[in-house]
mmCIF file of N, CA and C in Angstrom:
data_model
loop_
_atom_site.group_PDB
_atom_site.id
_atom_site.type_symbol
_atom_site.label_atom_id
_atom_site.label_comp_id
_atom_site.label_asym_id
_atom_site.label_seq_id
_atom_site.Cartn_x
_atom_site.Cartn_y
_atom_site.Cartn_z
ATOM 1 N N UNK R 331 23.671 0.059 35.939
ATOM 2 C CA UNK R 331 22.602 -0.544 35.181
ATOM 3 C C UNK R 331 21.357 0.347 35.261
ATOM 4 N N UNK R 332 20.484 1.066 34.311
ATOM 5 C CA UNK R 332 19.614 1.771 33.956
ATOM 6 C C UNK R 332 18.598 1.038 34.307
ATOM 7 N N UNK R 333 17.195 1.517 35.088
ATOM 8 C CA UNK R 333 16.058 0.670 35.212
ATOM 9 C C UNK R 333 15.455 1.108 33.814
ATOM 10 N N UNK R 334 14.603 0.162 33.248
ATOM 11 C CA UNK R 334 13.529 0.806 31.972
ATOM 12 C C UNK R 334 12.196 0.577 32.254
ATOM 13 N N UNK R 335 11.405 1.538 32.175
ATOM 14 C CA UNK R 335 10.046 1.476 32.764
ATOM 15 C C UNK R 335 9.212 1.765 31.645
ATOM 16 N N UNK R 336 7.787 1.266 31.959
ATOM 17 C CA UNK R 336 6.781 1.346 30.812
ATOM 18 C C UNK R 336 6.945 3.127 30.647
ATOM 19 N N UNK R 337 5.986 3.142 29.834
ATOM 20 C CA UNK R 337 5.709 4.855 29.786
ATOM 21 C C UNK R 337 4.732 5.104 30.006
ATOM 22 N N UNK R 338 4.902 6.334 30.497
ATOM 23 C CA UNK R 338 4.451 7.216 31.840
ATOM 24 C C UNK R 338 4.726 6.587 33.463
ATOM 25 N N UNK R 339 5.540 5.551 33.337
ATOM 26 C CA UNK R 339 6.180 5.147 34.901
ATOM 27 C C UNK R 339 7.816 5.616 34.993
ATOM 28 N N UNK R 340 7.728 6.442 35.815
ATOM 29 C CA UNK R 340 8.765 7.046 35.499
ATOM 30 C C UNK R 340 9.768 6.849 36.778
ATOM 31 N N UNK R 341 9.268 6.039 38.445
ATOM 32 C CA UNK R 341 10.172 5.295 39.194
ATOM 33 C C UNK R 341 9.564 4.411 39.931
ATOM 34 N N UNK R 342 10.080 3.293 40.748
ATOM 35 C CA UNK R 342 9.237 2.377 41.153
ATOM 36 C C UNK R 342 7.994 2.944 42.267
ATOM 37 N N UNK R 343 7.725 4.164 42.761
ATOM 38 C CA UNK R 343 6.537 4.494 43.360
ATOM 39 C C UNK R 343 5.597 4.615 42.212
ATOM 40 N N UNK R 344 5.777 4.364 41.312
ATOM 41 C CA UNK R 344 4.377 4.309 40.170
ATOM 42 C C UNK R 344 3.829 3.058 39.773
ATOM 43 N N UNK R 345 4.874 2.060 40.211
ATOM 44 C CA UNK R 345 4.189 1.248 40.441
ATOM 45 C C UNK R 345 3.174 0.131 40.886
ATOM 46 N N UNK R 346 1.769 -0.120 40.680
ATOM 47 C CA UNK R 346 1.130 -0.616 41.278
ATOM 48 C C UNK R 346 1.676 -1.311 42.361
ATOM 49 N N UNK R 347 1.068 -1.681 43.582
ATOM 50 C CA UNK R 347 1.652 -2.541 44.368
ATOM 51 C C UNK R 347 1.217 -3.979 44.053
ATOM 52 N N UNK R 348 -0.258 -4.278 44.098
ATOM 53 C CA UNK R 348 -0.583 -5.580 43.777
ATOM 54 C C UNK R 348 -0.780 -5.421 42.135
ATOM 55 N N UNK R 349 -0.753 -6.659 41.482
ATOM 56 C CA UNK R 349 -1.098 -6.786 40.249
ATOM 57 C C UNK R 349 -2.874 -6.248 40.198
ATOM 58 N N UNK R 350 -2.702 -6.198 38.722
ATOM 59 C CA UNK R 350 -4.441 -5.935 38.429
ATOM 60 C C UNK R 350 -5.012 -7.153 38.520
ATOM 61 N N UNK R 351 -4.944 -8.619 38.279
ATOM 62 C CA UNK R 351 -5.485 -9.569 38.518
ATOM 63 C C UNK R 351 -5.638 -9.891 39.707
ATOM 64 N N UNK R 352 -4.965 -9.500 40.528
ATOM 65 C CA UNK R 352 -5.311 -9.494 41.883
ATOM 66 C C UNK R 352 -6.121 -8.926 42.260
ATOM 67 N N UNK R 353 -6.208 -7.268 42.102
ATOM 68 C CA UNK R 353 -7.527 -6.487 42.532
ATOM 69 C C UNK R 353 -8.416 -6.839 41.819
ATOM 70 N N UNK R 354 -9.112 -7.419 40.500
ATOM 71 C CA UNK R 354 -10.092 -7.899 40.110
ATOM 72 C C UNK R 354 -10.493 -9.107 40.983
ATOM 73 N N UNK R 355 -9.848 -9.944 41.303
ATOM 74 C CA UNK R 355 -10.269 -11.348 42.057
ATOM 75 C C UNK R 355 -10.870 -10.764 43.462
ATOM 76 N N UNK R 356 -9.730 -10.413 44.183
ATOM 77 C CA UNK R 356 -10.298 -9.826 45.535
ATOM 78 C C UNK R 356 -11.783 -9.037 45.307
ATOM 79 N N UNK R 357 -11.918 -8.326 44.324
ATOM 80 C CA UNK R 357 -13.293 -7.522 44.278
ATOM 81 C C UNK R 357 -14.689 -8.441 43.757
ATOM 82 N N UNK R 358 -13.563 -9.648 43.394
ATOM 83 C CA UNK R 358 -15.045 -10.463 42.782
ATOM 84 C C UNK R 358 -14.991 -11.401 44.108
ATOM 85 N N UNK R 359 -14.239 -11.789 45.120
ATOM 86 C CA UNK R 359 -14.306 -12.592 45.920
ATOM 87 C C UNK R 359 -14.878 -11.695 46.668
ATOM 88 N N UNK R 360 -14.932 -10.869 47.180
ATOM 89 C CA UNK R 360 -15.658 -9.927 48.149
ATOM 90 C C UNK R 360 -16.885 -10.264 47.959
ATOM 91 N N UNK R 361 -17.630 -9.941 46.437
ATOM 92 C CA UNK R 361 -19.140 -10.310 45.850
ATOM 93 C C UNK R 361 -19.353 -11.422 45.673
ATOM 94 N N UNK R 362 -18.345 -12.590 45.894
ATOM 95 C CA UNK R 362 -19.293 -14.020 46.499
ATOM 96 C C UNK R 362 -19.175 -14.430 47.912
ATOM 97 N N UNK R 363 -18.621 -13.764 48.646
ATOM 98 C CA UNK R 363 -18.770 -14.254 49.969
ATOM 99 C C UNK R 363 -19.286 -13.011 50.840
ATOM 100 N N UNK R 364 -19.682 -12.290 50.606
ATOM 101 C CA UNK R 364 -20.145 -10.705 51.554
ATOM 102 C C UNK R 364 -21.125 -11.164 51.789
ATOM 103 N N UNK R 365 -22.268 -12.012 51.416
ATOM 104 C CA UNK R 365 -23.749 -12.166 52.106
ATOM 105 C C UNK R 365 -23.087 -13.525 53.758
ATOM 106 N N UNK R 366 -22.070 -14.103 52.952
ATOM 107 C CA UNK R 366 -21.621 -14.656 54.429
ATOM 108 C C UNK R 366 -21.056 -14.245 55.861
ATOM 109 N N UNK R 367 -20.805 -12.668 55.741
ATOM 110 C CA UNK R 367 -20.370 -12.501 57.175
ATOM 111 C C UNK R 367 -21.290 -10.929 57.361
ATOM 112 N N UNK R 368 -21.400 -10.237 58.509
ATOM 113 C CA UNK R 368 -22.333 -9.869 59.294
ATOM 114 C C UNK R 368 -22.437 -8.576 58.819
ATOM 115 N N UNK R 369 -21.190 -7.623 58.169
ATOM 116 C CA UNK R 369 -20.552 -6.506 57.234
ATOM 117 C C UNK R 369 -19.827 -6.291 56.778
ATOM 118 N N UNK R 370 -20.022 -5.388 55.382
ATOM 119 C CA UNK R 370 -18.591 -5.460 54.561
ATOM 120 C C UNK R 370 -17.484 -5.110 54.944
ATOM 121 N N UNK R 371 -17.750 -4.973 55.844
ATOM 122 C CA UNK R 371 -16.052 -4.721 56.593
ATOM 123 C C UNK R 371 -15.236 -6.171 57.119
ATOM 124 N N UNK R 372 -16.414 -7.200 57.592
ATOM 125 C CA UNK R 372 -15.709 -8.174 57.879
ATOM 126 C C UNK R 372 -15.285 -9.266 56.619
ATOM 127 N N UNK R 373 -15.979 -8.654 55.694
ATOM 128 C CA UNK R 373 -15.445 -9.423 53.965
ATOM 129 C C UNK R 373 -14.372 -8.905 53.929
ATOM 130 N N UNK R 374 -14.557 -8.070 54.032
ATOM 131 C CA UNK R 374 -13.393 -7.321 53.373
ATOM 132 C C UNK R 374 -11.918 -7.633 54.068
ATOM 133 N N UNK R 375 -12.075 -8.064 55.146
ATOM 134 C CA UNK R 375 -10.846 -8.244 56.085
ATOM 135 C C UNK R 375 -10.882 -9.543 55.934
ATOM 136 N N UNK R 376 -11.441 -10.243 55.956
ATOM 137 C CA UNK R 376 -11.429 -12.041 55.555
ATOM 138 C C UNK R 376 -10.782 -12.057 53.949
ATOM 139 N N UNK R 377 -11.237 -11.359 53.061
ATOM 140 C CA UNK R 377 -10.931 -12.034 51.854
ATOM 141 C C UNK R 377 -9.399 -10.940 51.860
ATOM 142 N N UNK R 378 -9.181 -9.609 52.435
ATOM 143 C CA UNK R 378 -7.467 -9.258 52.600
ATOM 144 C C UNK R 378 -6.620 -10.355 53.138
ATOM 145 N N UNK R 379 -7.225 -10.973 54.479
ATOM 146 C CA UNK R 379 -6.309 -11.933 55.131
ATOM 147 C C UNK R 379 -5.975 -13.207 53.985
ATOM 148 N N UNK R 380 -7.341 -13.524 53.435
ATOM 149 C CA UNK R 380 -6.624 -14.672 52.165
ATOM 150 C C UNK R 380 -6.021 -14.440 51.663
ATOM 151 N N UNK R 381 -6.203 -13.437 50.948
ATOM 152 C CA UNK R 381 -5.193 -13.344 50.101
ATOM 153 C C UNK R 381 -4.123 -12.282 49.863
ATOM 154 N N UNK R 382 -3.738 -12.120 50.939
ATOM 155 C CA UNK R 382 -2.405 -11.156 51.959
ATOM 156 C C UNK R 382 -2.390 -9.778 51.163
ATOM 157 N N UNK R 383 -3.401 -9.390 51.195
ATOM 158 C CA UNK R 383 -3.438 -8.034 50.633
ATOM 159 C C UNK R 383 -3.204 -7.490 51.574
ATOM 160 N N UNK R 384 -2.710 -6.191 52.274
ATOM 161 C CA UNK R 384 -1.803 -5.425 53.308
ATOM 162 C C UNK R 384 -2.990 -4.790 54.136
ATOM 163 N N UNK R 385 -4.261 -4.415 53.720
ATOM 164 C CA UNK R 385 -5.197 -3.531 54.348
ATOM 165 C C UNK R 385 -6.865 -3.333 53.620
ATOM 166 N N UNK R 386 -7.517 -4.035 54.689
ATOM 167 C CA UNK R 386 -9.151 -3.951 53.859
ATOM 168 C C UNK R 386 -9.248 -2.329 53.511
ATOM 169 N N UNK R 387 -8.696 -1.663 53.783
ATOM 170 C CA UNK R 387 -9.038 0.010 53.019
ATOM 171 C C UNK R 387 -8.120 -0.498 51.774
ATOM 172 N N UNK R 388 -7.665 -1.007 51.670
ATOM 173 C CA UNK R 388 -6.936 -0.739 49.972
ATOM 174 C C UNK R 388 -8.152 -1.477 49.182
ATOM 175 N N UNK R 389 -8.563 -2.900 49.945
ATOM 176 C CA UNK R 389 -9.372 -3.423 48.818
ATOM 177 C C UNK R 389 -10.823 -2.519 49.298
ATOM 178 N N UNK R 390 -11.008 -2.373 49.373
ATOM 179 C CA UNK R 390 -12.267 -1.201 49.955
ATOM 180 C C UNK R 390 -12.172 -0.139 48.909
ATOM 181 N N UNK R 391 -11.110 0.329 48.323
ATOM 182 C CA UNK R 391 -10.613 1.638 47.498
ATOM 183 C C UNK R 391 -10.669 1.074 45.799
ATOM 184 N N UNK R 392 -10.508 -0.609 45.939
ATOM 185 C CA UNK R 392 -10.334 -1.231 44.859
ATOM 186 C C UNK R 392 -12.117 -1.317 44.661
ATOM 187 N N UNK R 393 -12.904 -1.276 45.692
ATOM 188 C CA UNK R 393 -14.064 -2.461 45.288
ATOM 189 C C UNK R 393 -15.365 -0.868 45.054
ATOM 190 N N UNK R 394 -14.693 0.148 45.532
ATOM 191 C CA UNK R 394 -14.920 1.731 45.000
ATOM 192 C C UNK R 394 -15.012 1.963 43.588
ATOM 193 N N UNK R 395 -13.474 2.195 43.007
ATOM 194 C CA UNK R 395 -13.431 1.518 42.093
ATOM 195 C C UNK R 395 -14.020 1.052 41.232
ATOM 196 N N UNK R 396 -14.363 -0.153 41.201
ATOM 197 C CA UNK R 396 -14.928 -0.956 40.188
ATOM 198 C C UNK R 396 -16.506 -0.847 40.256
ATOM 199 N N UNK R 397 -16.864 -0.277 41.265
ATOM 200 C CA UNK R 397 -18.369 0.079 41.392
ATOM 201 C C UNK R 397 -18.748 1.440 40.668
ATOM 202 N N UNK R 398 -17.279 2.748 41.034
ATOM 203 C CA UNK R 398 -17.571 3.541 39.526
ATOM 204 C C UNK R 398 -17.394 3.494 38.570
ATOM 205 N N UNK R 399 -16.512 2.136 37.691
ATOM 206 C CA UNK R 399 -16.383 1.771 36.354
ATOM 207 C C UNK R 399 -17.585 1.275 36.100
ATOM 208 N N UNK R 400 -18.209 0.223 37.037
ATOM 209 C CA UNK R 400 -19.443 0.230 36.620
ATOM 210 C C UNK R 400 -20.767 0.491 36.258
ATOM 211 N N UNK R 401 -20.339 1.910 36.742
ATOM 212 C CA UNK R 401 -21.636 2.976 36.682
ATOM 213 C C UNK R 401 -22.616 2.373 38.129
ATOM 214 N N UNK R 402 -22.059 1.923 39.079
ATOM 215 C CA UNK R 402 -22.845 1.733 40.385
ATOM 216 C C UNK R 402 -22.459 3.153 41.291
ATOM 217 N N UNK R 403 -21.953 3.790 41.059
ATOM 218 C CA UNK R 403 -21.594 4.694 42.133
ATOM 219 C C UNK R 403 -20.686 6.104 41.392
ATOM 220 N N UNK R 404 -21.599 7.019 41.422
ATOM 221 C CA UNK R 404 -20.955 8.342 40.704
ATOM 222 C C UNK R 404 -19.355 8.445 41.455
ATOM 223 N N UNK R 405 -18.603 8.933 40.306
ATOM 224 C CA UNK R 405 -16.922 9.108 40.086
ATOM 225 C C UNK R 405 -16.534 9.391 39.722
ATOM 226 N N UNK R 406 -15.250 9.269 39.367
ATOM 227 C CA UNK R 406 -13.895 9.458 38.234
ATOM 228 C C UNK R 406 -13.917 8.120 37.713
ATOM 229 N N UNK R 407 -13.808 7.364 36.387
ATOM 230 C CA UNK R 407 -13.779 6.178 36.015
ATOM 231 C C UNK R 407 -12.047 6.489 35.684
ATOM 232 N N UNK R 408 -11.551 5.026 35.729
ATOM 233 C CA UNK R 408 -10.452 5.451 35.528
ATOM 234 C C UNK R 408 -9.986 5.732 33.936
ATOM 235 N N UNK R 409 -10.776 5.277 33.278
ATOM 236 C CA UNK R 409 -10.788 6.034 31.724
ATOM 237 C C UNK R 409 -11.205 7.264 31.450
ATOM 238 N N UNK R 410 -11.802 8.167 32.445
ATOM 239 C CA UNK R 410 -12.384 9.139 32.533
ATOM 240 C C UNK R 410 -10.871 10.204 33.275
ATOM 241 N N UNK R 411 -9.965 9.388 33.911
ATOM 242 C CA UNK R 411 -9.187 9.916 34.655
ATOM 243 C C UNK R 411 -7.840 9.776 33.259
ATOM 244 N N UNK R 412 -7.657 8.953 32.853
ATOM 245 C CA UNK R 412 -6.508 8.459 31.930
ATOM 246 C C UNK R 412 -6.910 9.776 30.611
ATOM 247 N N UNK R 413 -8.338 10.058 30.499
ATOM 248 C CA UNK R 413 -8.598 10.577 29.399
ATOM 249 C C UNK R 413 -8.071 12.103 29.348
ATOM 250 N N UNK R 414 -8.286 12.714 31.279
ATOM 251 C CA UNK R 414 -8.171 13.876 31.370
ATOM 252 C C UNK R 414 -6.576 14.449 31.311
ATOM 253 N N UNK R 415 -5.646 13.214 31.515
ATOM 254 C CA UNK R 415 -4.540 13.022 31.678
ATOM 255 C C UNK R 415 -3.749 13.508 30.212
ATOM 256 N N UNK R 416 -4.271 12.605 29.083
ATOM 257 C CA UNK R 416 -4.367 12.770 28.014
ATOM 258 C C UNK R 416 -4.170 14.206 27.189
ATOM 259 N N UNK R 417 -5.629 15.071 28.032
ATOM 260 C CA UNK R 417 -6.245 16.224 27.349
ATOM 261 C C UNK R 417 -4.992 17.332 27.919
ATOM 262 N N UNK R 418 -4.502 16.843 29.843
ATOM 263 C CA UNK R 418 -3.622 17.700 30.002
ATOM 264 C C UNK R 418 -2.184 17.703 28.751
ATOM 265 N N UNK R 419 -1.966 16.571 28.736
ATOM 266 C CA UNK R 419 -0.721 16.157 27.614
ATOM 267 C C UNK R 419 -0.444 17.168 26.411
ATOM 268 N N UNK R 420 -2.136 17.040 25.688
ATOM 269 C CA UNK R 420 -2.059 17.424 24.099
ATOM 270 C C UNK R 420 -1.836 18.951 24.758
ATOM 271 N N UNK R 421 -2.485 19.936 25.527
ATOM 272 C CA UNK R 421 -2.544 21.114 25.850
ATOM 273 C C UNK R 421 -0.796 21.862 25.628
ATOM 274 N N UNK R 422 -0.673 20.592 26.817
ATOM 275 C CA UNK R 422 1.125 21.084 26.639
ATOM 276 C C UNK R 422 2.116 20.866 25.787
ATOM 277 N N UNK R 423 1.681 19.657 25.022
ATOM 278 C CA UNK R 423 2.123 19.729 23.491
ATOM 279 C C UNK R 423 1.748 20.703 22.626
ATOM 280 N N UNK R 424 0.490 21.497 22.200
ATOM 281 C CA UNK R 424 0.358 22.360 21.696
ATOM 282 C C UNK R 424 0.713 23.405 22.343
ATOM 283 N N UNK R 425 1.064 24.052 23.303
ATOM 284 C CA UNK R 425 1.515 25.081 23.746
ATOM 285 C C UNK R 425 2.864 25.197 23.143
ATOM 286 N N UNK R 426 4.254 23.934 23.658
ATOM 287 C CA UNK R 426 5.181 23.736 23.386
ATOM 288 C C UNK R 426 5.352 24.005 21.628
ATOM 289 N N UNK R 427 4.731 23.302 20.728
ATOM 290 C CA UNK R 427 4.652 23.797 19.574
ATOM 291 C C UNK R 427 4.415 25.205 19.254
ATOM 292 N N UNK R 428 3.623 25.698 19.749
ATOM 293 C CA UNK R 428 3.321 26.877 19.152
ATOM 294 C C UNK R 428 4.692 27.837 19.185
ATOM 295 N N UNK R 429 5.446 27.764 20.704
ATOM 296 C CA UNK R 429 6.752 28.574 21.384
ATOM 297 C C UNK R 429 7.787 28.086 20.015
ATOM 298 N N UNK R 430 7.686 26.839 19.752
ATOM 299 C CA UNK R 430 8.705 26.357 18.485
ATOM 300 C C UNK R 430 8.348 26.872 17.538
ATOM 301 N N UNK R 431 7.226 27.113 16.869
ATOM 302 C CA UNK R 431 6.509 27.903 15.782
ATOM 303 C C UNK R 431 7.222 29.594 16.139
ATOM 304 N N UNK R 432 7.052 29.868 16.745
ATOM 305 C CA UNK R 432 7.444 31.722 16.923
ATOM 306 C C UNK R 432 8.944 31.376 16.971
ATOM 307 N N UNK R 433 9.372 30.789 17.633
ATOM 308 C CA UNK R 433 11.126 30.518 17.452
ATOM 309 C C UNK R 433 11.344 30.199 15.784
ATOM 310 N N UNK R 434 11.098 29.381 15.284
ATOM 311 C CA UNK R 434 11.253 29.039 13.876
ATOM 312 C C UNK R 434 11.051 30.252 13.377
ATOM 313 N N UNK R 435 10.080 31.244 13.478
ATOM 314 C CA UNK R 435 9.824 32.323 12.064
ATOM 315 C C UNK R 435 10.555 33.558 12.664
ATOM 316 N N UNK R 436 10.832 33.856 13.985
ATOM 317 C CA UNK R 436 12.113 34.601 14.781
ATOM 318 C C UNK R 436 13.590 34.162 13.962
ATOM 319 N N UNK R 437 14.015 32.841 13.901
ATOM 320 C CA UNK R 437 15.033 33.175 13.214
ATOM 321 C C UNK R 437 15.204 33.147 11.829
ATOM 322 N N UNK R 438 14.231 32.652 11.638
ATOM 323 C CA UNK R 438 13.532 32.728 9.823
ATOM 324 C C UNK R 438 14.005 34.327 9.295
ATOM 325 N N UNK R 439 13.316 35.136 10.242
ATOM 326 C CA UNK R 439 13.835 36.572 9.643
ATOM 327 C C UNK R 439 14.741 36.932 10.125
ATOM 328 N N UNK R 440 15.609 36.447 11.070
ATOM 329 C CA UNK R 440 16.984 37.028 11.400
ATOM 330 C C UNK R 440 17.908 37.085 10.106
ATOM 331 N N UNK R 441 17.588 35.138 9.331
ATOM 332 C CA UNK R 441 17.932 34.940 8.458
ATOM 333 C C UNK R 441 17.838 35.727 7.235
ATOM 334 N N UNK R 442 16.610 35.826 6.898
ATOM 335 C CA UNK R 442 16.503 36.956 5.719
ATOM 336 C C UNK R 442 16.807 38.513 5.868
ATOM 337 N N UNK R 443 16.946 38.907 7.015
ATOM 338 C CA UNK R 443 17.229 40.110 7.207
ATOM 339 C C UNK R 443 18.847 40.742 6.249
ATOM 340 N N UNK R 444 19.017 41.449 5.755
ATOM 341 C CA UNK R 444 20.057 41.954 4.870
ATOM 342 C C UNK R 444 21.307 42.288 6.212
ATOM 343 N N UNK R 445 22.479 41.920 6.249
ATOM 344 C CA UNK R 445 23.214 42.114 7.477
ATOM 345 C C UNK R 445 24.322 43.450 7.116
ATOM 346 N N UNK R 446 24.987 44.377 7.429
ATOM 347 C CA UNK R 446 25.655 45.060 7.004
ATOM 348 C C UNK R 446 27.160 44.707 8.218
ATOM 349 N N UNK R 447 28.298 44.906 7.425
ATOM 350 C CA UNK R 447 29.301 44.796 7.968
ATOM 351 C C UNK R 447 29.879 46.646 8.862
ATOM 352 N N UNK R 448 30.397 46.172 9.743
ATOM 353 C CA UNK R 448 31.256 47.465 10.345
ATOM 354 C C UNK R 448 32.120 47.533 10.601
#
């Protein structure tokens, strides 16, 4: 049986571990309860333990994150990262074309070339 994966996931290590609705909640639960404990480290480990996220550095990496999507904290946005991803893509698509372009007019004139028998 064949797995089928979105595209650009190409085996299950590409896959997120928690859902995205999850890391949005945890990052908004962090920002209503962080004025309640003494540092963000102890939010951060209170609202992992709720809600069994594996390690306050992951939501720590999540709440990073969303502070450089928000323009709170210079970064990589991840549309900024998806975009560069992108730019690598088209590069190597046009490269790849071009190698097909010189192959095409390579045998283009093999073709027209007049052949003599021996």
């Amino acid at each position: 049986m064949e797995t089928r994966f979105r595209e650009g996931i190409e085996s299950w290590h590409d896959l997120p571990r928690y859902p995205l609705e999850l890391r949005r909640r945890a990052v908004r639960r962090v920002a209503e309860v962080g004025d309640d404990y003494p540092t963000e480290t102890a939010a951060l480990q209170a609202v992992a333990e709720k809600l069994g996220i594996g390690s306050r550095e992951t939501q720590r990496n999540w709440l990073k994150q969303h502070e450089i999507d928000a323009g709170q904290r210079p970064g990589t946005t991840e549309e900024s990262a998806q975009l560069k991803a992108l730019k690598k893509e088209n590069a190597e698509l046009k490269r790849a074309n071009d190698i097909l372009k010189a192959a095409a007019s390579f045998f283009a004139a093999e073709l027209d070339r007049p052949h003599t028998r021996s």
